[in-house]
């Protein structure tokens, strides 16, 4: 395996001077841009439109364009259809305000409120979307050097929220500080819940037209729009990295997996706490049956027509699935058109890839979601469901933890996020790409940090340098932010996070896989908790997990 990795190291060393020179040049250009007059709004011509943005309030060297449509509004006859290109709007268009979020309840707002309360803050201090609407397929762009000559790396952010909540401009996602590192940042929306992940037997959209996975297709459409138009904003259309967290990361891995076995425009992806990418998938028949159940619960007969379905008021549909499908995880399904096999099966079948992946998890992803009164019986029941043949093995692996809740967190984090992400990275490396894995262990100071640990989503402010006012933030957090941004941007630039003056990040794979800890200390460590993946991970027990075949 060392022989296989050696070309990556050689390429890195021989290009080191070029990377340093590139970084110095970009910093100089951005510093010059920061001193430009801000009386005139930035203007770009993209997708046949004249877009007038503004200079960012926190960094006046960054041009910001908000609320740009990347598809026609998916309403009326376009509900539950693949997204279609939007017609260019005539005349100058203001791109200075965020669009409404896709249809959703306060699910994500409440999540932020609960986290803020843990840190002693009032719930009203968290951000909210600019309303919600079914007309929601818009994106936002932050650029340090707008114009067709800059050719900067591009980072396209896909938000999380269990595919039923979230929006592209949550406070932690605003991209000015990240863009100041010399990249063009794009954040996108996609249809959520039953608007984006739904099907029904009555949906007959025409030969070869999808009848499911609309939210996933929105992400693909946004990527296409970015590929076609990002050069106008200073981006390099040949150097685009998709980056997402939780459900957003899962959607990215789904999208990339559908193209992994063929020539693809997807070169690099960053998956933070990916929540669903390697799970087994429902079929189109399953999705249609669920859709039929939902529609019947609203009083419609099985003979309902597609036109009748598309005439259901958006607010009624939202209420129906939030009330009628509690706990349902909205996700892409195998429809034999947009997804022919599961992503896990694609990884098993494909022979080679040029894809580069940076992925990882936080230390305590699941802890905040586990009942604080959980007992031993709950732990054993969970293990019976996850790995009935290895309950005693898994109990032994978590017996050192101080309480049952910590043990359940360890198991759930491993099964849902840690093991899949490490399997993916190892498999990509095995297939000829590069996989890099991180372990984010930084816990915020104070009682909130003790209560939540390194919780799900805690790494995001470090990626964007957007620490909420209610988050206790120390010098170590600012230092860690600089390191995370350096690694992420360098990966987007070159497909390898390594750079001068930072601890070296090994490629993940082989019999002795190494990963990067990002926390109070930063450096390469062994694959903690990987033993759990023998019984909880996809492809468990094989070499792609960094394990032998012994069960």
Short mmCIF file of C-alpha atoms in Angstrom, two decimals:
data_model
loop_
_atom_site.label_atom_id
_atom_site.label_comp_id
_atom_site.label_asym_id
_atom_site.label_seq_id
_atom_site.Cartn_x
_atom_site.Cartn_y
_atom_site.Cartn_z
CA UNK A 1 0.00 0.00 0.00
CA UNK A 2 2.93 2.33 0.61
CA UNK A 3 3.97 1.92 -2.99
CA UNK A 4 0.48 2.88 -4.11
CA UNK A 5 0.51 6.06 -2.04
CA UNK A 6 3.95 7.19 -3.07
CA UNK A 7 2.83 9.01 -6.28
CA UNK A 8 0.51 11.21 -4.18
CA UNK A 9 3.43 12.22 -1.97
CA UNK A 10 5.76 12.84 -4.91
CA UNK A 11 3.15 14.95 -6.69
CA UNK A 12 2.61 16.96 -3.54
CA UNK A 13 6.30 17.67 -3.01
CA UNK A 14 7.08 18.56 -6.62
CA UNK A 15 4.15 21.00 -6.78
CA UNK A 16 4.86 22.62 -3.41
CA UNK A 17 6.60 25.66 -4.88
CA UNK A 18 3.79 26.19 -7.38
CA UNK A 19 1.16 26.03 -4.61
CA UNK A 20 3.01 28.54 -2.44
CA UNK A 21 3.43 30.92 -5.38
CA UNK A 22 -0.27 30.54 -6.26
CA UNK A 23 -1.35 31.28 -2.69
CA UNK A 24 0.85 34.36 -2.44
CA UNK A 25 -0.53 35.66 -5.73
CA UNK A 26 -4.15 35.11 -4.70
CA UNK A 27 -3.62 36.79 -1.32
CA UNK A 28 -2.08 39.79 -3.06
CA UNK A 29 -4.95 40.06 -5.52
CA UNK A 30 -7.58 39.76 -2.78
CA UNK A 31 -5.77 42.32 -0.62
CA UNK A 32 -5.82 44.67 -3.58
CA UNK A 33 -9.51 43.95 -4.13
CA UNK A 34 -10.27 44.78 -0.48
CA UNK A 35 -9.03 48.32 -1.09
CA UNK A 36 -11.26 48.89 -4.13
CA UNK A 37 -13.95 51.60 -4.00
CA UNK A 38 -17.24 50.13 -2.86
CA UNK A 39 -19.46 52.87 -4.28
CA UNK A 40 -20.25 50.78 -7.36
CA UNK A 41 -22.06 47.49 -6.92
CA UNK A 42 -20.42 44.40 -8.44
CA UNK A 43 -22.09 43.32 -11.67
CA UNK A 44 -21.80 40.02 -13.51
CA UNK A 45 -23.47 38.60 -16.61
CA UNK A 46 -24.53 35.00 -16.07
CA UNK A 47 -27.19 32.72 -17.52
CA UNK A 48 -28.25 35.50 -19.88
CA UNK A 49 -28.91 37.90 -17.00
CA UNK A 50 -27.31 41.08 -15.70
CA UNK A 51 -26.92 40.50 -11.96
CA UNK A 52 -26.23 43.37 -9.57
CA UNK A 53 -24.82 42.22 -6.22
CA UNK A 54 -23.27 44.11 -3.33
CA UNK A 55 -20.04 44.16 -1.35
CA UNK A 56 -20.29 42.04 1.77
CA UNK A 57 -21.05 43.89 5.00
CA UNK A 58 -18.35 42.08 6.99
CA UNK A 59 -15.69 42.01 4.28
CA UNK A 60 -16.07 44.73 1.66
CA UNK A 61 -13.58 43.01 -0.62
CA UNK A 62 -16.02 40.17 -1.25
CA UNK A 63 -18.67 40.49 -3.93
CA UNK A 64 -21.94 38.90 -2.86
CA UNK A 65 -24.81 37.80 -5.09
CA UNK A 66 -27.92 36.47 -3.39
CA UNK A 67 -31.11 34.82 -4.55
CA UNK A 68 -30.05 33.81 -8.07
CA UNK A 69 -32.48 31.37 -9.72
CA UNK A 70 -30.84 28.20 -11.05
CA UNK A 71 -34.09 26.55 -12.22
CA UNK A 72 -37.65 27.48 -13.02
CA UNK A 73 -39.96 27.64 -9.98
CA UNK A 74 -41.05 24.01 -9.28
CA UNK A 75 -44.68 24.94 -8.79
CA UNK A 76 -48.04 24.00 -10.37
CA UNK A 77 -47.30 21.79 -13.41
CA UNK A 78 -43.58 21.64 -12.47
CA UNK A 79 -44.19 20.23 -8.98
CA UNK A 80 -42.73 16.70 -8.75
CA UNK A 81 -40.82 17.01 -12.01
CA UNK A 82 -37.12 17.20 -12.67
CA UNK A 83 -35.94 20.82 -12.44
CA UNK A 84 -35.86 22.70 -15.72
CA UNK A 85 -33.74 25.66 -16.75
CA UNK A 86 -35.23 29.03 -15.95
CA UNK A 87 -35.80 31.62 -18.66
CA UNK A 88 -33.41 34.59 -18.34
CA UNK A 89 -35.09 37.68 -16.90
CA UNK A 90 -34.76 40.85 -19.01
CA UNK A 91 -33.02 43.94 -17.72
CA UNK A 92 -30.80 44.45 -14.65
CA UNK A 93 -31.62 42.11 -11.77
CA UNK A 94 -30.91 42.91 -8.13
CA UNK A 95 -29.15 40.01 -6.40
CA UNK A 96 -28.96 41.55 -2.95
CA UNK A 97 -31.54 39.60 -0.94
CA UNK A 98 -31.87 35.97 0.03
CA UNK A 99 -34.77 34.03 -1.44
CA UNK A 100 -37.32 32.18 0.69
CA UNK A 101 -36.26 28.77 1.94
CA UNK A 102 -37.86 25.65 0.51
CA UNK A 103 -41.10 24.54 2.16
CA UNK A 104 -40.49 23.42 5.76
CA UNK A 105 -41.63 23.90 9.32
CA UNK A 106 -39.55 25.49 12.10
CA UNK A 107 -37.75 22.16 12.51
CA UNK A 108 -34.26 23.61 11.98
CA UNK A 109 -34.98 26.85 13.81
CA UNK A 110 -36.01 24.81 16.86
CA UNK A 111 -32.82 22.75 16.54
CA UNK A 112 -30.72 25.91 16.68
CA UNK A 113 -32.77 27.24 19.59
CA UNK A 114 -32.15 24.09 21.60
CA UNK A 115 -28.41 24.25 20.94
CA UNK A 116 -28.32 27.95 21.84
CA UNK A 117 -30.17 27.24 25.10
CA UNK A 118 -27.53 24.67 26.01
CA UNK A 119 -25.01 27.50 25.83
CA UNK A 120 -27.16 29.80 27.96
CA UNK A 121 -28.57 31.92 25.14
CA UNK A 122 -32.12 33.07 24.51
CA UNK A 123 -33.86 31.21 21.70
CA UNK A 124 -34.60 34.42 19.78
CA UNK A 125 -30.94 34.93 18.96
CA UNK A 126 -30.84 32.24 16.26
CA UNK A 127 -31.31 32.95 12.57
CA UNK A 128 -34.44 32.33 10.55
CA UNK A 129 -35.02 32.00 6.81
CA UNK A 130 -36.51 34.79 4.74
CA UNK A 131 -39.87 33.02 4.71
CA UNK A 132 -40.62 29.70 3.01
CA UNK A 133 -42.03 28.99 -0.43
CA UNK A 134 -42.40 26.24 -2.99
CA UNK A 135 -40.62 28.65 -5.35
CA UNK A 136 -37.21 28.17 -3.76
CA UNK A 137 -34.58 26.98 -6.25
CA UNK A 138 -32.05 29.78 -5.78
CA UNK A 139 -28.37 29.99 -4.96
CA UNK A 140 -25.94 32.53 -3.52
CA UNK A 141 -22.39 33.38 -4.55
CA UNK A 142 -19.49 35.01 -2.70
CA UNK A 143 -16.42 35.92 -4.77
CA UNK A 144 -13.20 37.79 -3.97
CA UNK A 145 -12.47 38.45 -7.66
CA UNK A 146 -15.66 38.58 -9.78
CA UNK A 147 -15.03 38.44 -13.49
CA UNK A 148 -14.04 35.85 -16.07
CA UNK A 149 -10.27 36.02 -15.62
CA UNK A 150 -9.69 34.90 -12.01
CA UNK A 151 -10.22 31.10 -12.40
CA UNK A 152 -10.49 30.48 -8.66
CA UNK A 153 -11.43 27.12 -7.11
CA UNK A 154 -15.16 26.79 -6.46
CA UNK A 155 -16.81 25.32 -3.35
CA UNK A 156 -20.53 24.49 -3.62
CA UNK A 157 -22.24 24.00 -0.24
CA UNK A 158 -25.24 21.67 0.18
CA UNK A 159 -26.93 22.21 3.55
CA UNK A 160 -28.15 19.55 5.96
CA UNK A 161 -31.40 19.21 7.89
CA UNK A 162 -32.59 15.60 7.45
CA UNK A 163 -33.87 16.52 3.97
CA UNK A 164 -36.85 18.19 5.63
CA UNK A 165 -35.35 21.45 6.91
CA UNK A 166 -32.51 23.90 6.50
CA UNK A 167 -31.72 26.69 4.07
CA UNK A 168 -28.77 27.87 2.01
CA UNK A 169 -27.99 30.96 4.08
CA UNK A 170 -28.18 29.78 7.65
CA UNK A 171 -25.90 32.11 9.66
CA UNK A 172 -23.06 29.59 9.71
CA UNK A 173 -23.16 29.22 5.89
CA UNK A 174 -22.62 32.81 4.75
CA UNK A 175 -19.51 32.57 2.64
CA UNK A 176 -17.60 35.85 2.76
CA UNK A 177 -14.88 34.73 5.17
CA UNK A 178 -14.33 31.47 3.32
CA UNK A 179 -14.24 33.28 -0.03
CA UNK A 180 -11.55 35.58 1.34
CA UNK A 181 -9.28 32.51 1.36
CA UNK A 182 -9.21 32.65 -2.44
CA UNK A 183 -12.21 30.59 -3.51
CA UNK A 184 -15.65 31.25 -4.94
CA UNK A 185 -18.31 30.01 -2.52
CA UNK A 186 -21.77 28.95 -3.67
CA UNK A 187 -24.62 27.83 -1.39
CA UNK A 188 -27.67 26.17 -2.90
CA UNK A 189 -31.23 25.17 -2.06
CA UNK A 190 -33.11 22.01 -2.96
CA UNK A 191 -36.65 20.75 -2.47
CA UNK A 192 -37.27 19.16 0.92
CA UNK A 193 -39.60 16.61 2.49
CA UNK A 194 -42.41 15.37 0.28
CA UNK A 195 -41.76 18.21 -2.18
CA UNK A 196 -38.34 16.75 -2.99
CA UNK A 197 -38.51 13.09 -1.98
CA UNK A 198 -41.90 11.69 -2.99
CA UNK A 199 -43.58 9.59 -5.61
CA UNK A 200 -47.07 8.30 -6.40
CA UNK A 201 -48.49 5.84 -8.96
CA UNK A 202 -50.36 8.70 -10.64
CA UNK A 203 -47.19 10.61 -11.49
CA UNK A 204 -46.57 9.84 -15.16
CA UNK A 205 -44.13 12.49 -16.31
CA UNK A 206 -43.40 11.07 -19.75
CA UNK A 207 -40.97 8.59 -21.25
CA UNK A 208 -37.57 8.81 -19.58
CA UNK A 209 -38.70 11.47 -17.11
CA UNK A 210 -38.09 10.93 -13.38
CA UNK A 211 -41.00 10.38 -11.01
CA UNK A 212 -38.90 10.46 -7.81
CA UNK A 213 -35.71 11.93 -6.29
CA UNK A 214 -36.56 15.52 -7.19
CA UNK A 215 -34.47 17.02 -4.38
CA UNK A 216 -31.43 15.09 -5.57
CA UNK A 217 -32.04 16.32 -9.10
CA UNK A 218 -32.17 19.89 -7.78
CA UNK A 219 -28.62 19.47 -6.46
CA UNK A 220 -27.53 18.14 -9.86
CA UNK A 221 -29.21 21.05 -11.62
CA UNK A 222 -27.50 23.57 -9.32
CA UNK A 223 -24.13 21.94 -10.06
CA UNK A 224 -24.87 22.20 -13.78
CA UNK A 225 -25.76 25.90 -13.44
CA UNK A 226 -22.55 26.54 -11.52
CA UNK A 227 -20.50 24.68 -14.16
CA UNK A 228 -22.03 26.76 -16.92
CA UNK A 229 -21.90 30.17 -15.23
CA UNK A 230 -19.34 30.32 -12.43
CA UNK A 231 -16.55 31.76 -14.59
CA UNK A 232 -18.48 35.02 -14.71
CA UNK A 233 -18.10 35.21 -10.92
CA UNK A 234 -14.35 34.46 -10.97
CA UNK A 235 -14.58 30.70 -10.62
CA UNK A 236 -12.90 27.87 -12.49
CA UNK A 237 -15.56 25.64 -14.04
CA UNK A 238 -13.02 22.81 -14.20
CA UNK A 239 -12.28 22.95 -10.48
CA UNK A 240 -15.51 22.60 -8.50
CA UNK A 241 -15.74 20.88 -5.12
CA UNK A 242 -19.09 19.81 -3.72
CA UNK A 243 -19.19 20.19 0.05
CA UNK A 244 -22.02 19.32 2.39
CA UNK A 245 -22.97 18.30 5.91
CA UNK A 246 -25.31 15.62 7.25
CA UNK A 247 -28.18 15.10 4.78
CA UNK A 248 -26.47 17.50 2.37
CA UNK A 249 -23.36 15.34 2.43
CA UNK A 250 -25.54 12.26 1.91
CA UNK A 251 -27.13 13.85 -1.14
CA UNK A 252 -23.71 14.63 -2.57
CA UNK A 253 -22.52 11.06 -2.13
CA UNK A 254 -25.76 9.83 -3.74
CA UNK A 255 -25.28 12.14 -6.69
CA UNK A 256 -21.63 11.26 -7.19
CA UNK A 257 -22.32 7.53 -6.80
CA UNK A 258 -24.76 7.62 -9.70
CA UNK A 259 -21.85 8.70 -11.92
CA UNK A 260 -18.92 6.94 -10.25
CA UNK A 261 -18.62 4.22 -12.87
CA UNK A 262 -18.41 6.65 -15.79
CA UNK A 263 -16.65 9.84 -16.83
CA UNK A 264 -17.94 12.53 -14.53
CA UNK A 265 -17.63 16.24 -13.84
CA UNK A 266 -17.49 15.46 -10.13
CA UNK A 267 -13.81 15.60 -9.17
CA UNK A 268 -13.76 16.39 -5.45
CA UNK A 269 -16.21 16.14 -2.60
CA UNK A 270 -16.11 17.06 1.09
CA UNK A 271 -18.56 15.11 3.22
CA UNK A 272 -19.03 16.32 6.80
CA UNK A 273 -20.92 13.91 9.07
CA UNK A 274 -22.55 12.25 6.10
CA UNK A 275 -25.86 10.87 7.33
CA UNK A 276 -27.23 8.49 4.74
CA UNK A 277 -24.99 7.87 1.77
CA UNK A 278 -24.29 4.16 2.28
CA UNK A 279 -27.60 3.06 3.78
CA UNK A 280 -29.72 0.51 2.01
CA UNK A 281 -32.38 2.20 -0.07
CA UNK A 282 -36.07 1.94 -0.64
CA UNK A 283 -37.31 1.21 -4.14
CA UNK A 284 -39.60 3.28 -6.32
CA UNK A 285 -42.43 0.90 -5.43
CA UNK A 286 -41.79 1.59 -1.74
CA UNK A 287 -41.81 5.32 -2.37
CA UNK A 288 -45.02 5.18 -4.40
CA UNK A 289 -46.75 3.14 -1.69
CA UNK A 290 -45.69 5.67 0.92
CA UNK A 291 -46.87 8.52 -1.29
CA UNK A 292 -50.20 6.80 -1.81
CA UNK A 293 -50.59 6.38 1.94
CA UNK A 294 -49.83 10.07 2.50
CA UNK A 295 -52.26 11.24 -0.17
CA UNK A 296 -55.00 8.90 1.08
CA UNK A 297 -54.56 10.36 4.56
CA UNK A 298 -55.49 13.72 3.06
CA UNK A 299 -58.81 12.37 1.81
CA UNK A 300 -57.94 11.50 -1.79
CA UNK A 301 -58.87 8.20 -3.44
CA UNK A 302 -56.40 5.89 -5.19
CA UNK A 303 -57.73 7.24 -8.49
CA UNK A 304 -56.42 10.75 -7.82
CA UNK A 305 -54.80 12.32 -10.89
CA UNK A 306 -51.41 13.97 -11.16
CA UNK A 307 -53.09 17.31 -11.83
CA UNK A 308 -55.10 16.95 -8.63
CA UNK A 309 -51.96 16.12 -6.69
CA UNK A 310 -50.20 19.17 -8.07
CA UNK A 311 -53.12 21.37 -7.06
CA UNK A 312 -52.81 20.50 -3.34
CA UNK A 313 -51.89 23.73 -1.50
CA UNK A 314 -48.26 23.63 -0.42
CA UNK A 315 -49.15 24.38 3.21
CA UNK A 316 -51.57 21.45 3.31
CA UNK A 317 -49.01 19.05 1.89
CA UNK A 318 -46.39 20.26 4.38
CA UNK A 319 -48.73 19.75 7.32
CA UNK A 320 -49.81 16.32 6.06
CA UNK A 321 -46.35 14.80 5.84
CA UNK A 322 -44.99 16.42 8.98
CA UNK A 323 -47.96 15.10 10.96
CA UNK A 324 -48.54 11.85 9.07
CA UNK A 325 -44.95 10.67 8.61
CA UNK A 326 -43.22 11.47 11.91
CA UNK A 327 -39.73 10.06 12.03
CA UNK A 328 -39.65 9.25 8.32
CA UNK A 329 -36.26 9.93 6.74
CA UNK A 330 -36.70 11.48 3.31
CA UNK A 331 -34.04 10.14 1.00
CA UNK A 332 -33.30 9.24 -2.61
CA UNK A 333 -34.63 5.85 -3.72
CA UNK A 334 -33.67 3.31 -6.37
CA UNK A 335 -35.92 4.30 -9.27
CA UNK A 336 -33.90 2.57 -12.05
CA UNK A 337 -33.44 5.92 -13.76
CA UNK A 338 -31.77 8.54 -11.58
CA UNK A 339 -30.45 5.89 -9.16
CA UNK A 340 -30.10 2.39 -10.58
CA UNK A 341 -28.43 0.71 -7.60
CA UNK A 342 -27.62 1.84 -4.08
CA UNK A 343 -24.47 3.93 -3.56
CA UNK A 344 -23.05 1.12 -1.42
CA UNK A 345 -23.53 -1.34 -4.29
CA UNK A 346 -21.93 1.11 -6.72
CA UNK A 347 -18.86 1.26 -4.50
CA UNK A 348 -18.67 -2.52 -4.50
CA UNK A 349 -19.04 -2.78 -8.28
CA UNK A 350 -16.87 0.03 -9.63
CA UNK A 351 -13.33 -0.86 -10.73
CA UNK A 352 -11.53 2.49 -10.52
CA UNK A 353 -12.11 6.19 -9.91
CA UNK A 354 -10.32 9.53 -10.05
CA UNK A 355 -12.51 11.01 -7.33
CA UNK A 356 -10.90 12.70 -4.32
CA UNK A 357 -12.81 12.65 -1.02
CA UNK A 358 -12.33 14.44 2.27
CA UNK A 359 -14.72 13.12 4.90
CA UNK A 360 -15.11 12.68 8.62
CA UNK A 361 -17.20 12.84 11.75
CA UNK A 362 -17.41 14.60 15.08
CA UNK A 363 -16.66 12.85 18.35
CA UNK A 364 -20.20 12.99 19.78
CA UNK A 365 -22.53 13.15 16.76
CA UNK A 366 -25.45 11.28 18.30
CA UNK A 367 -25.16 12.25 21.97
CA UNK A 368 -27.58 15.19 21.83
CA UNK A 369 -30.29 12.98 20.30
CA UNK A 370 -30.21 10.23 22.93
CA UNK A 371 -32.58 10.33 25.89
CA UNK A 372 -30.63 11.38 28.97
CA UNK A 373 -32.53 8.71 30.92
CA UNK A 374 -31.50 5.88 28.59
CA UNK A 375 -30.61 2.71 30.46
CA UNK A 376 -28.87 -0.59 29.85
CA UNK A 377 -32.03 -2.14 28.41
CA UNK A 378 -32.17 0.63 25.79
CA UNK A 379 -28.56 0.01 24.84
CA UNK A 380 -29.07 -3.74 24.48
CA UNK A 381 -32.24 -3.24 22.45
CA UNK A 382 -30.38 -0.91 20.11
CA UNK A 383 -27.59 -3.44 19.64
CA UNK A 384 -30.08 -6.23 18.98
CA UNK A 385 -31.50 -4.14 16.13
CA UNK A 386 -28.14 -3.09 14.68
CA UNK A 387 -26.01 -6.22 15.06
CA UNK A 388 -27.91 -9.10 16.69
CA UNK A 389 -25.03 -11.55 16.25
CA UNK A 390 -22.49 -9.29 17.96
CA UNK A 391 -24.25 -7.79 20.97
CA UNK A 392 -21.72 -9.12 23.47
CA UNK A 393 -18.78 -7.96 21.32
CA UNK A 394 -20.15 -4.44 21.07
CA UNK A 395 -21.05 -4.27 24.76
CA UNK A 396 -17.45 -5.14 25.57
CA UNK A 397 -16.18 -2.35 23.29
CA UNK A 398 -18.22 0.35 25.07
CA UNK A 399 -18.03 -1.00 28.63
CA UNK A 400 -15.33 1.54 29.57
CA UNK A 401 -17.60 4.53 28.95
CA UNK A 402 -18.99 6.39 31.98
CA UNK A 403 -22.69 5.88 31.29
CA UNK A 404 -25.21 4.25 28.98
CA UNK A 405 -25.94 7.43 27.06
CA UNK A 406 -22.26 7.74 26.12
CA UNK A 407 -22.24 4.11 25.05
CA UNK A 408 -25.31 4.56 22.86
CA UNK A 409 -23.78 7.67 21.31
CA UNK A 410 -20.61 5.75 20.49
CA UNK A 411 -22.59 2.97 18.82
CA UNK A 412 -24.97 5.21 16.88
CA UNK A 413 -22.22 7.58 15.75
CA UNK A 414 -20.18 4.64 14.50
CA UNK A 415 -23.05 2.92 12.71
CA UNK A 416 -24.53 6.03 11.09
CA UNK A 417 -21.51 8.18 10.29
CA UNK A 418 -18.05 7.09 11.39
CA UNK A 419 -17.93 3.63 9.81
CA UNK A 420 -19.54 4.65 6.49
CA UNK A 421 -17.23 7.65 6.07
CA UNK A 422 -14.11 5.60 6.72
CA UNK A 423 -15.26 2.80 4.46
CA UNK A 424 -15.89 5.34 1.69
CA UNK A 425 -12.49 6.99 2.03
CA UNK A 426 -10.64 3.67 2.13
CA UNK A 427 -12.55 2.34 -0.87
CA UNK A 428 -11.89 5.51 -2.91
CA UNK A 429 -8.16 5.22 -2.16
CA UNK A 430 -8.25 1.53 -3.09
CA UNK A 431 -9.87 2.41 -6.42
CA UNK A 432 -7.18 4.93 -7.37
CA UNK A 433 -8.53 8.18 -5.96
CA UNK A 434 -7.55 9.85 -2.71
CA UNK A 435 -9.48 9.56 0.54
CA UNK A 436 -8.76 11.76 3.55
CA UNK A 437 -10.50 11.31 6.91
CA UNK A 438 -10.83 13.69 9.87
CA UNK A 439 -12.00 13.26 13.45
CA UNK A 440 -13.33 16.53 14.92
CA UNK A 441 -12.94 16.47 18.70
CA UNK A 442 -13.10 20.12 19.78
CA UNK A 443 -15.62 20.71 22.56
CA UNK A 444 -16.76 24.27 23.24
CA UNK A 445 -15.87 25.63 26.70
CA UNK A 446 -18.34 25.89 29.55
CA UNK A 447 -21.47 23.96 30.57
CA UNK A 448 -22.81 23.84 27.01
CA UNK A 449 -19.72 22.06 25.81
CA UNK A 450 -19.99 19.55 28.62
CA UNK A 451 -23.67 18.99 27.86
CA UNK A 452 -23.29 18.51 24.10
CA UNK A 453 -19.67 17.48 23.52
CA UNK A 454 -18.43 17.68 19.92
CA UNK A 455 -22.00 17.58 18.68
CA UNK A 456 -23.52 17.09 15.23
CA UNK A 457 -22.84 20.25 13.22
CA UNK A 458 -20.29 21.71 15.62
CA UNK A 459 -17.58 21.80 12.94
CA UNK A 460 -19.49 24.05 10.52
CA UNK A 461 -18.58 27.44 12.07
CA UNK A 462 -14.92 26.47 11.74
CA UNK A 463 -15.31 25.84 8.00
CA UNK A 464 -16.94 29.21 7.29
CA UNK A 465 -15.40 31.23 10.15
CA UNK A 466 -18.94 32.07 11.25
CA UNK A 467 -19.10 31.54 15.00
CA UNK A 468 -22.50 32.49 16.41
CA UNK A 469 -22.48 35.21 19.06
CA UNK A 470 -24.01 32.73 21.50
CA UNK A 471 -21.22 30.18 21.03
CA UNK A 472 -18.38 30.56 23.56
CA UNK A 473 -15.34 31.04 21.34
CA UNK A 474 -11.75 31.11 22.57
CA UNK A 475 -8.38 31.70 20.92
CA UNK A 476 -8.05 27.97 20.33
CA UNK A 477 -11.30 28.05 18.34
CA UNK A 478 -9.97 30.82 16.11
CA UNK A 479 -6.71 28.93 15.61
CA UNK A 480 -8.62 25.75 14.76
CA UNK A 481 -10.79 27.74 12.35
CA UNK A 482 -7.71 28.88 10.44
CA UNK A 483 -6.44 25.32 10.21
CA UNK A 484 -9.77 23.85 9.06
CA UNK A 485 -10.21 26.56 6.44
CA UNK A 486 -6.65 26.06 5.19
CA UNK A 487 -7.15 22.31 4.82
CA UNK A 488 -10.58 22.58 3.19
CA UNK A 489 -9.49 25.28 0.73
CA UNK A 490 -6.29 23.46 -0.15
CA UNK A 491 -8.28 20.30 -0.84
CA UNK A 492 -10.66 22.28 -3.06
CA UNK A 493 -7.69 23.76 -4.88
CA UNK A 494 -5.71 20.57 -5.48
CA UNK A 495 -7.53 17.46 -4.25
CA UNK A 496 -5.05 17.14 -1.38
CA UNK A 497 -5.42 19.05 1.92
CA UNK A 498 -1.68 19.12 2.63
CA UNK A 499 0.11 22.45 2.55
CA UNK A 500 3.19 24.11 4.07
CA UNK A 501 3.25 24.89 7.79
CA UNK A 502 0.40 22.55 8.70
CA UNK A 503 0.61 19.00 10.11
CA UNK A 504 0.66 16.48 7.29
CA UNK A 505 -2.63 14.68 6.56
CA UNK A 506 -2.08 11.07 5.39
CA UNK A 507 -4.09 9.44 2.63
CA UNK A 508 -6.51 7.01 4.32
CA UNK A 509 -6.30 3.32 3.50
CA UNK A 510 -4.26 0.17 3.68
CA UNK A 511 -3.64 -2.04 6.71
CA UNK A 512 -2.64 0.88 8.94
CA UNK A 513 -4.99 3.75 8.07
CA UNK A 514 -4.35 7.17 9.61
CA UNK A 515 -6.67 10.14 9.97
CA UNK A 516 -6.42 13.77 11.06
CA UNK A 517 -7.64 14.86 14.47
CA UNK A 518 -8.99 18.40 14.48
CA UNK A 519 -9.42 19.58 18.05
CA UNK A 520 -7.41 21.00 20.91
CA UNK A 521 -4.52 19.38 19.10
CA UNK A 522 -4.13 18.92 15.36
CA UNK A 523 -2.30 15.94 13.95
CA UNK A 524 -2.45 12.49 12.43
CA UNK A 525 -3.75 9.69 14.67
CA UNK A 526 -4.68 6.04 14.32
CA UNK A 527 -8.24 5.05 13.40
CA UNK A 528 -9.99 5.33 16.76
CA UNK A 529 -13.19 3.30 17.14
CA UNK A 530 -12.52 1.38 13.94
CA UNK A 531 -12.97 -1.90 15.83
CA UNK A 532 -16.68 -1.08 16.02
CA UNK A 533 -16.85 -1.05 12.23
CA UNK A 534 -16.18 -4.78 12.07
CA UNK A 535 -19.77 -5.23 13.21
CA UNK A 536 -21.47 -1.92 12.38
CA UNK A 537 -19.94 -0.62 9.17
CA UNK A 538 -20.70 -1.21 5.48
CA UNK A 539 -18.41 -3.85 4.06
CA UNK A 540 -17.51 -4.72 7.65
CA UNK A 541 -14.63 -7.09 8.08
CA UNK A 542 -12.93 -6.31 4.77
CA UNK A 543 -9.71 -4.53 3.98
CA UNK A 544 -11.44 -1.33 2.88
CA UNK A 545 -12.24 -0.75 6.52
CA UNK A 546 -8.59 -1.04 7.40
CA UNK A 547 -9.31 -4.41 8.99
CA UNK A 548 -8.55 -7.98 8.11
CA UNK A 549 -11.26 -10.47 7.23
CA UNK A 550 -11.52 -11.88 10.73
CA UNK A 551 -14.99 -11.43 12.17
#
